[in-house]
Amino acid sequence: MRKERKAEGEGCRTVPLAGHVGFDSLPDQLVNKSVSQGFCFNILCVGETGLGKSTLMDTLFNTKFEGEPATHTQPGVQLRSNTYDLQESNVGLKLTIVSTVGFGDQINKEDSYKPIMEFIDAQFEAYLQEELKIRRVLHTYHDSRIHACLYFIAPTGHSLKSLDLVTMKKLDSKVNIIPIIAKSDAISKSELTKFKIKITSELVSNGVQIYQFPTDDESVAEINGTMNAHLPFAVIGSTEELKIGNKMMKARQYPWGTVQVENEAHCDFVKLREMLIRINMEDLREQTHSRHYELYRRCKLEEMGFKDTDPDSKPFSLQETYEAKRNEFLGELQKKEEEMRQMFVQRVKEKEAELKEAEKELHEKFDRLKKLHQDEKKKLEDKKKSLDDEVNAFKQRKTAAELLQSQGSQAGGSQTLKRDKEKKKTRAEKSISDETYTTPGKHPMVPCAL
């Protein structure tokens, strides 16, 4: 069927029209629809703190974007994203500016590029997840994929830093990199020319692929080809307007003179604005979608098991791929379930063995404690019996002593009573005898015999 359709396509004939039909208005329809929906453009500014990234953005879009100045005390690289709605004539632009806060400020700069890569991949992943939804709303989805990366290079005048080379090498397959020399008024013109040549040579020798302005479109091929030779652009940013002649222009005032931002003899700011915004903005958006995002999408789908062809070079159907992946997943799931079940059974057995061993130890300990208790109890009982015997013996001795003492007390008492009676009798007899023999006028009484 596909071969027949291809044959029919190859045999397509061109026929003339007898009159006006109206499909020549399709470009106008597309323009009107695009203008009504608006456009989005996302810029990533990568560079060390203090190179004028925020100032250049303000200068490029001729406005003042709100933002807090970054410090050099960040513990790591953080990406700060801000989205703005801009309106020029009847065209609306949703502009997102992402800045790398703290980039290059750490002592160990080895992993400074990782947060940037993770951020770019996260935007690709969000768009891919939206594409894979059953109900997609891509026409209203805010596309946060990075369309252009402005890489700010410090105006050292010598060569690129190793951090710059490593970062651009890691990012060149994920984003359109446009290198620019920041604060280019810090070095002389001759030094700047040598610096540009040195940068280009180092990028080529290290295999860093920067964005090349397209030359396949005849309308912009000449200017783009010329501007490719001027990369990297040496730029100056300033939001301050000074009166030069009879005009107010953006410039920077120095003790030795004035540097005009929009004067091409002073810097490449105008070239950057023309290439980035006025000529190649749509190509940057298209390159992001057709090249960088497609590469990410293909790698992710291949990781998920989706391919265009099977080992026999036959086309894969989505349903067959899904079923094969589903069966593979179910097989792996069953295998993991069996492994988990075996592991669970093994752990239960081990736990039962541990519990039995613990129970055995507890029984042994209980028996030891019980025997020890019985021994202690027997000892206590023996000691109690011994004490009871001693107490009983003591009581018996006490009782005998008390009996003896009471008997002795009774005997002593009767003898005392007898002696008292004898004393009383003797005293009485004596008193009678005294009365008999001593009373005057009376005869002594003679006791008669009874």
PDB file of C-alpha atoms in Angstrom, residues 5-17:
ATOM      1  CA  ARG A   5       1.037   5.662  -2.561  1.00  0.00           C
ATOM      2  CA  LYS A   6       4.655   6.520  -3.210  1.00  0.00           C
ATOM      3  CA  ALA A   7       4.234   5.646  -6.871  1.00  0.00           C
ATOM      4  CA  GLU A   8       1.146   7.796  -7.041  1.00  0.00           C
ATOM      5  CA  GLY A   9       3.085  10.676  -5.451  1.00  0.00           C
ATOM      6  CA  GLU A  10       5.884  10.336  -7.958  1.00  0.00           C
ATOM      7  CA  GLY A  11       3.400  10.382 -10.793  1.00  0.00           C
ATOM      8  CA  CYS A  12       1.677  13.567  -9.586  1.00  0.00           C
ATOM      9  CA  ARG A  13       0.961  15.948 -12.438  1.00  0.00           C
ATOM     10  CA  THR A  14       0.930  19.723 -12.489  1.00  0.00           C
ATOM     11  CA  VAL A  15      -2.240  21.166 -13.960  1.00  0.00           C
ATOM     12  CA  PRO A  16      -3.064  24.793 -14.689  1.00  0.00           C
ATOM     13  CA  LEU A  17      -5.983  26.624 -13.049  1.00  0.00           C
TER      14      LEU A  17
END
